[in-house]
PDB file of C-alpha atoms in Angstrom:
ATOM      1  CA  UNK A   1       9.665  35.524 -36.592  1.00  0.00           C
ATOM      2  CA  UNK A   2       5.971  34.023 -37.164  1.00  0.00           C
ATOM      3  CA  UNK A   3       7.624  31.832 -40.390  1.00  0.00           C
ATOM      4  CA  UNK A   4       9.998  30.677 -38.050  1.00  0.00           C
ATOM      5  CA  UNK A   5       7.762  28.700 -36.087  1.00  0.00           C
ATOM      6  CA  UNK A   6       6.638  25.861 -38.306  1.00  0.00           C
ATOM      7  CA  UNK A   7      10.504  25.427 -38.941  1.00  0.00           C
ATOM      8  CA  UNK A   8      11.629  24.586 -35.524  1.00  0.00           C
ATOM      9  CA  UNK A   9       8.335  22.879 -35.120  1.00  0.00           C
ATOM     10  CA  UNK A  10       9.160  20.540 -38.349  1.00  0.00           C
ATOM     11  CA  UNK A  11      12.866  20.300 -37.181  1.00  0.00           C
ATOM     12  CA  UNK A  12      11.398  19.123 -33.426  1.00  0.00           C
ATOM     13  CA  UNK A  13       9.439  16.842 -34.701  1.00  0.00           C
ATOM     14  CA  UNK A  14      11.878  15.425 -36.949  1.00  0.00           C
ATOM     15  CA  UNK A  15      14.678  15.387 -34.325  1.00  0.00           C
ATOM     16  CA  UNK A  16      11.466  13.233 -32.455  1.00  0.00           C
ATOM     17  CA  UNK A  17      11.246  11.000 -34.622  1.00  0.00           C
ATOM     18  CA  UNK A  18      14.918   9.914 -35.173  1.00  0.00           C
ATOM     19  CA  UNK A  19      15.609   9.493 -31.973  1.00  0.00           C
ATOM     20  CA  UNK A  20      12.099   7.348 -31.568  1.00  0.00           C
ATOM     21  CA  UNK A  21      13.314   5.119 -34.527  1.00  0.00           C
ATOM     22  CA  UNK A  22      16.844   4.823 -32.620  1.00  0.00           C
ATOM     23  CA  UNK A  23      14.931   3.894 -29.725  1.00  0.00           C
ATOM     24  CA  UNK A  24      12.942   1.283 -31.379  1.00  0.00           C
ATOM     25  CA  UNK A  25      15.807   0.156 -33.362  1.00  0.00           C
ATOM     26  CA  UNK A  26      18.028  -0.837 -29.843  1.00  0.00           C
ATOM     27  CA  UNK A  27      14.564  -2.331 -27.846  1.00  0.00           C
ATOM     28  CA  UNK A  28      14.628  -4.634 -31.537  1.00  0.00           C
ATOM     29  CA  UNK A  29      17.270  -5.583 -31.253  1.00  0.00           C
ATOM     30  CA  UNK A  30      17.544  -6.422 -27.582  1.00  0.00           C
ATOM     31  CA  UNK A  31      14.205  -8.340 -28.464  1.00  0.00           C
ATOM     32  CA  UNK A  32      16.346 -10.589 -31.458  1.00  0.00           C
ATOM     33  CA  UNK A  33      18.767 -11.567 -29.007  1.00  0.00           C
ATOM     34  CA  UNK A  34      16.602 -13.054 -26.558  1.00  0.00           C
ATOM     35  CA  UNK A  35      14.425 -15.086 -28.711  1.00  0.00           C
ATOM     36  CA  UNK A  36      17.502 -15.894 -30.720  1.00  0.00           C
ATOM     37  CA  UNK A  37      16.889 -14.779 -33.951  1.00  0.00           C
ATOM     38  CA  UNK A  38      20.453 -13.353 -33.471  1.00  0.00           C
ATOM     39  CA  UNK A  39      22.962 -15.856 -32.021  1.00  0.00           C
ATOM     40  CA  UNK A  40      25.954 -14.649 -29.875  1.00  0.00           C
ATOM     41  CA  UNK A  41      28.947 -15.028 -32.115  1.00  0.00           C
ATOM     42  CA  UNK A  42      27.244 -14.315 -35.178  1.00  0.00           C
ATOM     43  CA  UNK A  43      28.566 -11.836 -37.553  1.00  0.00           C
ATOM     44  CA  UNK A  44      25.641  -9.044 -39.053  1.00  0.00           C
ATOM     45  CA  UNK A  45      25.736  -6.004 -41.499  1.00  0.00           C
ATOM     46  CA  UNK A  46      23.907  -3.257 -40.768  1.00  0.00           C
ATOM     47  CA  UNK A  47      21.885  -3.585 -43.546  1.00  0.00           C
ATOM     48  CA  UNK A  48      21.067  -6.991 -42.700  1.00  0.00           C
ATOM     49  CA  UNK A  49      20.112  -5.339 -39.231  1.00  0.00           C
ATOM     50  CA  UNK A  50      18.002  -2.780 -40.621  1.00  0.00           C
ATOM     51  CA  UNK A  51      16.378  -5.034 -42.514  1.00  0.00           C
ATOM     52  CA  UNK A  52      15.737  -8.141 -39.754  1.00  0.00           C
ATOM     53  CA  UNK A  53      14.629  -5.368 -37.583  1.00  0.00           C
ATOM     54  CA  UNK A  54      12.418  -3.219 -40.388  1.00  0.00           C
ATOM     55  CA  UNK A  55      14.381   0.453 -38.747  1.00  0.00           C
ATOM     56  CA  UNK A  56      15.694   2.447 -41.586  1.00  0.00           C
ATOM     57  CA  UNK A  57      19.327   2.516 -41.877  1.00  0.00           C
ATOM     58  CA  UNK A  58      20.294   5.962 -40.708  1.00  0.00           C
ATOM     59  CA  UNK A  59      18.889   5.318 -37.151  1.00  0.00           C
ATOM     60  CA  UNK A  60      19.989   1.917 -37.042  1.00  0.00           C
ATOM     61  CA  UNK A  61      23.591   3.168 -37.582  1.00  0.00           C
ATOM     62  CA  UNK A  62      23.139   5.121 -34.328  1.00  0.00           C
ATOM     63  CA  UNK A  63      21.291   2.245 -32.478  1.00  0.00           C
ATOM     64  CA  UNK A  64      24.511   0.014 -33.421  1.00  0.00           C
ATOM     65  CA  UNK A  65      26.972   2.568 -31.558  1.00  0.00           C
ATOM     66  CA  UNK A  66      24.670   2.743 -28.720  1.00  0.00           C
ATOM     67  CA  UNK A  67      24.830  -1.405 -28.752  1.00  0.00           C
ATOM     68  CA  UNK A  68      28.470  -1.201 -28.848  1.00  0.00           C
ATOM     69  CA  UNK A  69      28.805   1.176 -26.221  1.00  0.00           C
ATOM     70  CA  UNK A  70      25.801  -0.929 -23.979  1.00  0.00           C
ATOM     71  CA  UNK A  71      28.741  -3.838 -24.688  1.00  0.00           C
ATOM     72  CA  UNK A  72      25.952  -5.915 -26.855  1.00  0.00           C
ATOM     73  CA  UNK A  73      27.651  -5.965 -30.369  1.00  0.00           C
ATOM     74  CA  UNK A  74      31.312  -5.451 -31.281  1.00  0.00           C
ATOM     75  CA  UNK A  75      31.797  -3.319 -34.891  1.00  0.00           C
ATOM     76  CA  UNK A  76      34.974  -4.977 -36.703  1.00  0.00           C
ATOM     77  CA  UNK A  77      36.178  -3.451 -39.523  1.00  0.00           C
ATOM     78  CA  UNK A  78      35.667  -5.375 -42.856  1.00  0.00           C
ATOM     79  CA  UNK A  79      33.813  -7.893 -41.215  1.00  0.00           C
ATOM     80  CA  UNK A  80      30.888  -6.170 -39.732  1.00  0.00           C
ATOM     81  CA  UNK A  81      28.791  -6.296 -35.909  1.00  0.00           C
ATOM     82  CA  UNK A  82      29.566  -9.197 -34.013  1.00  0.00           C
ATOM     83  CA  UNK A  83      27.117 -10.322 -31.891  1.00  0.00           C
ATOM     84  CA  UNK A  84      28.784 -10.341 -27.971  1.00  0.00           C
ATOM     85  CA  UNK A  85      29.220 -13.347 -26.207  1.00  0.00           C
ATOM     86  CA  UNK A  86      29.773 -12.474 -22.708  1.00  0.00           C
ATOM     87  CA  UNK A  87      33.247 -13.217 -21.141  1.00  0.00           C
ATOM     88  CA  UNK A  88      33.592 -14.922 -18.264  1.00  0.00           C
ATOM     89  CA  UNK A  89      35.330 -11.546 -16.785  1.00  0.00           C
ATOM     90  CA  UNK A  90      32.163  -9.361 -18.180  1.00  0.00           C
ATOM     91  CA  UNK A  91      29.695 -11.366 -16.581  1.00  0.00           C
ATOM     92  CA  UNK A  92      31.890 -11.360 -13.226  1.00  0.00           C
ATOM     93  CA  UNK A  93      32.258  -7.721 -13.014  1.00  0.00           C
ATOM     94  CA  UNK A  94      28.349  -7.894 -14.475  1.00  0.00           C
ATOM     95  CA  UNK A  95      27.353  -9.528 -10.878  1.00  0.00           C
ATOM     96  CA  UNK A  96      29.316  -7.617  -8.898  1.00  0.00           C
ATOM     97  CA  UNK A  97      27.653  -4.297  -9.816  1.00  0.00           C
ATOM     98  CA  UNK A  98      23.964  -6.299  -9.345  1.00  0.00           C
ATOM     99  CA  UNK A  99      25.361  -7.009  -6.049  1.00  0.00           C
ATOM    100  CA  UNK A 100      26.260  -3.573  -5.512  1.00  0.00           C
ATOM    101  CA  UNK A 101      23.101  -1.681  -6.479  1.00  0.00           C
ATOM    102  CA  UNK A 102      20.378  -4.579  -5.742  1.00  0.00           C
ATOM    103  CA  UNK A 103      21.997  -4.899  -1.781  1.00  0.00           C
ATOM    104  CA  UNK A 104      22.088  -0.987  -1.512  1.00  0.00           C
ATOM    105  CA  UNK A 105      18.273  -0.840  -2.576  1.00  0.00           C
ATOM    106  CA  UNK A 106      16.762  -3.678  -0.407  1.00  0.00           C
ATOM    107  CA  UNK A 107      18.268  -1.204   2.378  1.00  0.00           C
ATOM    108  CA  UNK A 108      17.055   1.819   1.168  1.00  0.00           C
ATOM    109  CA  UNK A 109      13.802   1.180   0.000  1.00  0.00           C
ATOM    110  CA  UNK A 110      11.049   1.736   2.577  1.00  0.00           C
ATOM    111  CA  UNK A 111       9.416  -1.717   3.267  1.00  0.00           C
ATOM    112  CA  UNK A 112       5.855  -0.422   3.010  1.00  0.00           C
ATOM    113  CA  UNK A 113       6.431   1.055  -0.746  1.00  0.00           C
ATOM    114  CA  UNK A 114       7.078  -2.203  -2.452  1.00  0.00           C
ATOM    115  CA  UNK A 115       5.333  -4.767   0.179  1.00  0.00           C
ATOM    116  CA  UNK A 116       1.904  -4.992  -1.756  1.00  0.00           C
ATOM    117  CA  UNK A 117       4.237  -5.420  -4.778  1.00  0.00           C
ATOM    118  CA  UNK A 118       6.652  -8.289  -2.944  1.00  0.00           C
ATOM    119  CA  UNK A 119       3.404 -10.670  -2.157  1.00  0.00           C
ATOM    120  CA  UNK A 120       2.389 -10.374  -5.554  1.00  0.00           C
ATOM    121  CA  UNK A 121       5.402 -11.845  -6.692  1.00  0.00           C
ATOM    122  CA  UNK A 122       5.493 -14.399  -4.001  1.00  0.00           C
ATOM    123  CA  UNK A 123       2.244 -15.386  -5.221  1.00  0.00           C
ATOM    124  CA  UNK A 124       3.572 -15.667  -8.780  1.00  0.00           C
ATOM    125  CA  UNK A 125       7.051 -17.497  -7.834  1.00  0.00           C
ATOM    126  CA  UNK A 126       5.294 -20.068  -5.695  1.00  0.00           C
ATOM    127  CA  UNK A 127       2.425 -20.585  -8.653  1.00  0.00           C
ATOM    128  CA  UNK A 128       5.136 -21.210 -11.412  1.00  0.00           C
ATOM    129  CA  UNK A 129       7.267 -23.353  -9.222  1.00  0.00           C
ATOM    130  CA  UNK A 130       4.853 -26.197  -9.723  1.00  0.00           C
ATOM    131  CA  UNK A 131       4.774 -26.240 -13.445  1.00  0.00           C
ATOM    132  CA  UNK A 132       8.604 -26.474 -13.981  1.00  0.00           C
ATOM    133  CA  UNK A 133       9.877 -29.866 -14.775  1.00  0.00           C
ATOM    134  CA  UNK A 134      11.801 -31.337 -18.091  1.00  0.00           C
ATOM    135  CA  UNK A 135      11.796 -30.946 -20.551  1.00  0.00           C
ATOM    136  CA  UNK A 136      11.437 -26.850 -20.441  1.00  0.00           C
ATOM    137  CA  UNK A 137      10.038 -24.871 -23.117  1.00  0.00           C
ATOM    138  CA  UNK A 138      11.230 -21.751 -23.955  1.00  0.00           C
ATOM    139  CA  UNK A 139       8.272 -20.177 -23.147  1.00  0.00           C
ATOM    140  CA  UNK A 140       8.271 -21.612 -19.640  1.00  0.00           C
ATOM    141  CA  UNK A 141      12.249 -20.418 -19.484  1.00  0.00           C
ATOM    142  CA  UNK A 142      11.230 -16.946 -20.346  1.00  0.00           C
ATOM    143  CA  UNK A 143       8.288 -16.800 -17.950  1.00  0.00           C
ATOM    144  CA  UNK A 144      10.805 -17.760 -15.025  1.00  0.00           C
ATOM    145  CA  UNK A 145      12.983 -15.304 -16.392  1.00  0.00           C
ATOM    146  CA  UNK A 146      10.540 -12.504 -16.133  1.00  0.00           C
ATOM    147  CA  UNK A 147       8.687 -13.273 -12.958  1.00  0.00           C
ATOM    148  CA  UNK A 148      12.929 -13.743 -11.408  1.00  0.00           C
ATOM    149  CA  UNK A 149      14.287 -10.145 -13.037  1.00  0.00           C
ATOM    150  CA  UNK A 150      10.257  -8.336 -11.469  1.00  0.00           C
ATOM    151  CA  UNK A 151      11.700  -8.920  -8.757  1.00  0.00           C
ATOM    152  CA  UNK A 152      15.420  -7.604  -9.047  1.00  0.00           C
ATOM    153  CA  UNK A 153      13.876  -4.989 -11.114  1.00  0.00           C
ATOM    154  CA  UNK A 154      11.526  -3.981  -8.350  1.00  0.00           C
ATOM    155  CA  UNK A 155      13.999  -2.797  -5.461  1.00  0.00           C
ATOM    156  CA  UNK A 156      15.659  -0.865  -8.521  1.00  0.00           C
ATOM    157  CA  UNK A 157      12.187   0.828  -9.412  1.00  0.00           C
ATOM    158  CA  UNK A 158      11.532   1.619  -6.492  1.00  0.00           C
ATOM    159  CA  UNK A 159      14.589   3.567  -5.718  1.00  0.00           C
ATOM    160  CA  UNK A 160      13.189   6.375  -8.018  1.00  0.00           C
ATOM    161  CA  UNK A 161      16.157   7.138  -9.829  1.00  0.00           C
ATOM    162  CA  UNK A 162      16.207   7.627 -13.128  1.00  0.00           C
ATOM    163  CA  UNK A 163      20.147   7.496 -13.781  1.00  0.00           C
ATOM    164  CA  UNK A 164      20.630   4.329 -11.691  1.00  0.00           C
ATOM    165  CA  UNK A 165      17.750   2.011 -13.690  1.00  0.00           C
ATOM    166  CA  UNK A 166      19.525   3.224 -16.986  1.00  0.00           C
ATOM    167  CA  UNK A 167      22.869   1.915 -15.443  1.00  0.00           C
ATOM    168  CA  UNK A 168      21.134  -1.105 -14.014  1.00  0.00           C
ATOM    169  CA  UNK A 169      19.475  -1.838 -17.289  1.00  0.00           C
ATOM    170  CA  UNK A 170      22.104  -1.946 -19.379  1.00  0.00           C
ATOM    171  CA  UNK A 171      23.815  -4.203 -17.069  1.00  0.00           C
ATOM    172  CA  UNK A 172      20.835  -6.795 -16.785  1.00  0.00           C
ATOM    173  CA  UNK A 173      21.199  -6.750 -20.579  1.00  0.00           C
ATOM    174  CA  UNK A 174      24.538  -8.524 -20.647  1.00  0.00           C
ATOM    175  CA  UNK A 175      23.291 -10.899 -17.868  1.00  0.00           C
ATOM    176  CA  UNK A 176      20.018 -11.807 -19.800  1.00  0.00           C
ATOM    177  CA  UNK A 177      22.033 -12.112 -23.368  1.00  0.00           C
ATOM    178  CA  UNK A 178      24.013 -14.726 -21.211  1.00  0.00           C
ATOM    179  CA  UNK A 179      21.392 -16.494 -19.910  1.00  0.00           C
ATOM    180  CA  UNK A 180      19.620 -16.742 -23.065  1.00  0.00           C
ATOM    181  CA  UNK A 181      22.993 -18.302 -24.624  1.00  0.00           C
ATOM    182  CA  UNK A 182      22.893 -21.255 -21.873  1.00  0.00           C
ATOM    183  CA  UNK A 183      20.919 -24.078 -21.762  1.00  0.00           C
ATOM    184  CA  UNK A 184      18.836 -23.697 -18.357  1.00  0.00           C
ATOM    185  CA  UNK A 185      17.307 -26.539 -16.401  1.00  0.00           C
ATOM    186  CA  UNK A 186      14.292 -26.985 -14.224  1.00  0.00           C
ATOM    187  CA  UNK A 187      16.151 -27.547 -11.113  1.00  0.00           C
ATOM    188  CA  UNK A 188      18.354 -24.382 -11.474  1.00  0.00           C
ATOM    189  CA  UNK A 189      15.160 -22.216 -12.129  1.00  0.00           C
ATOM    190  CA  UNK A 190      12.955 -23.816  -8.951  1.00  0.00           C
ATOM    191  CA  UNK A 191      16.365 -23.452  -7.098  1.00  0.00           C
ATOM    192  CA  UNK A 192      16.815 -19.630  -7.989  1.00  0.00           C
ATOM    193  CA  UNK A 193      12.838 -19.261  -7.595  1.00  0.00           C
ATOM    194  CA  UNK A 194      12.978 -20.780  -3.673  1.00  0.00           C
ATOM    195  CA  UNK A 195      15.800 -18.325  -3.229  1.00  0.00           C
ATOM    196  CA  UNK A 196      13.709 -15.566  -4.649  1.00  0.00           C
ATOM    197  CA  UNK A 197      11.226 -16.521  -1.670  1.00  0.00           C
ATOM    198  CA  UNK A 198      13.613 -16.666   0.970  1.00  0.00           C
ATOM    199  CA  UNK A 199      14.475 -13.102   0.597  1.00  0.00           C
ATOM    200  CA  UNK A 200      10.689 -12.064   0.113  1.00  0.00           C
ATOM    201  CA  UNK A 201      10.079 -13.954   3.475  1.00  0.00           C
ATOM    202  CA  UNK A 202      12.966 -11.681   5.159  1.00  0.00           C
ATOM    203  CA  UNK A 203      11.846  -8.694   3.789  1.00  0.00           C
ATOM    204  CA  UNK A 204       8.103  -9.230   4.801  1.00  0.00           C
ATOM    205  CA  UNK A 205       8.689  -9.794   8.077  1.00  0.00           C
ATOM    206  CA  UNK A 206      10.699  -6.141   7.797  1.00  0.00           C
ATOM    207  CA  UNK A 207      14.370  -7.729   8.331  1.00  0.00           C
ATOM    208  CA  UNK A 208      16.068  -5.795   5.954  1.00  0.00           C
ATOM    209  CA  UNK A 209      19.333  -7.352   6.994  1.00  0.00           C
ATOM    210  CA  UNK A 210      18.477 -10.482   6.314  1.00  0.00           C
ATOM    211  CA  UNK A 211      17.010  -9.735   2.625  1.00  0.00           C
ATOM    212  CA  UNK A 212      20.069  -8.254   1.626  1.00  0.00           C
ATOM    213  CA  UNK A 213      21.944 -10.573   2.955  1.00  0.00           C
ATOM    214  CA  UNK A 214      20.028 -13.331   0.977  1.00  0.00           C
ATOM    215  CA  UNK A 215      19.766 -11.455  -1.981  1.00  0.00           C
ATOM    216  CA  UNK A 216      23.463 -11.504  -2.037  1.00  0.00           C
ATOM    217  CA  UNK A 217      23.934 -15.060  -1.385  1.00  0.00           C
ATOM    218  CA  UNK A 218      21.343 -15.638  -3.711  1.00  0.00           C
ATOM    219  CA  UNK A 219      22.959 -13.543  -6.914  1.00  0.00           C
ATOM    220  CA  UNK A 220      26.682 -14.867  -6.033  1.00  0.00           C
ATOM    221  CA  UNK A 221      24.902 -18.460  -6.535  1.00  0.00           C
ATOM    222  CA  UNK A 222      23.255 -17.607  -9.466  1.00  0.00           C
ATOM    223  CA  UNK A 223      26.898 -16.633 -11.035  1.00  0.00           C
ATOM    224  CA  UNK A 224      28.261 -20.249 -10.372  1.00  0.00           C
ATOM    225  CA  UNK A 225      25.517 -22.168 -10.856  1.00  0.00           C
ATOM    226  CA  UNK A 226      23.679 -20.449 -13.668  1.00  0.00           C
ATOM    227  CA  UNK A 227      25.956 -19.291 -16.031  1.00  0.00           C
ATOM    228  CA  UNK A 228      29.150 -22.069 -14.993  1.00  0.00           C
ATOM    229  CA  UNK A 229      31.049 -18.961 -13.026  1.00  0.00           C
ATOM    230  CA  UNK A 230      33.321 -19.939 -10.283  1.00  0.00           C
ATOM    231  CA  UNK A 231      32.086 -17.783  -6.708  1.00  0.00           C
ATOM    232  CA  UNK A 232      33.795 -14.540  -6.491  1.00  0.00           C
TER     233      UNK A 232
END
């Protein structure tokens, strides 16, 4: 029984370790996509992916089904992984879940838990407002990007639920990979940032109604004007 032990530890450990390089694999991945060193469209072996992402193949084989399943690549036989382009359709039925979970949060979430949390974002989105004009660098693109999803991503957080961030995750994933496959101007981004603002007024003065209801105005804009989506 004693021998037994440094077995199971070894075989833990191992186990650990495959699923950390899985892991690191898909966050590499996600990471390619959004600063474009893979293009939506584009056609990849999984060689080539273990190699552009230094992951050893046998976890990157796993991270590719877990892609597939996420809806991020497509695996064609004899061709290879395509990268997704997001339909239309997908990024329709995308928003409407957003809607969905981000609306059911605002009204669930206690005001006081995230307020400290809201102004600091307020004080962010009205800081960054100022610096974006044309022409936009990516960097400034990606630093809207991030202060806009902190706050999605903080009603979600907030909720506590470990089960509904992995679903809401995986969803934002096909929304950024869209994003990040569209040219984006200033005016959109201040636009989307003043709407950001409106529902962070709402919500600080404790109208819950009202932020949701903004929020949901706010995300069924960003589907037609962002991403060239017809309202829904």
């Amino acid at each position: 029984m004693v021998y037994l032990l440094p077995g199971k530890y070894i075989l833990g450990n191992l186990s650990m370790r495959k699923e950390l390089m899985r892991d690191m694999a898909f966050r590499r991945f996600k990471e390619s996509l959004f600063a474009h060193t893979l293009e939506p469209g584009q056609f990849v072996s999984q060689r080539e992916l273990s190699e552009l992402l230094d992951v050893p193949l046998a976890p990157m084989r796993e991270a590719v089904q877990r892609l597939s399943s996420a809806g991020l690549v497509k695996i064609i036989a004899q061709r290879g992984i395509q990268i997704l382009e997001p339909s239309p359709q997908m990024l329709s039925e995308a928003f409407e879940l957003r809607i969905i979970l981000e609306v059911a949060a605002i009204k669930a979430v206690p005001l006081a838990r995230i307020q400290g949390n809201l102004k600091k974002n307020e004080l962010k989105t009205k800081r960054l407002r100022t610096r974006l004009v044309e022409p936009l660098s990516f960097e400034h693109i990606k630093e809207a990007l991030d202060v806009d999803w902190e706050l999605h991503e903080l009603f979600i957080s907030a909720m506590g639920n470990k089960a509904l961030e992995a679903v809401y995750q995986t969803n934002a994933d096909l929304i950024r990979l869209a994003r990040f496959s569209r040219r984006i101007s200033a005016e959109q981004l201040v636009m989307a940032l003043n709407e950001h603002l409106e529902v962070i007024e709402a919500l600080l003065k404790q109208d819950c109604d009202s932020g949701a209801a903004k929020m949901k105005l706010h995300l069924k804009t960003a589907l037609s004007r962002g991403l060239g989506i017809s309202d829904f």
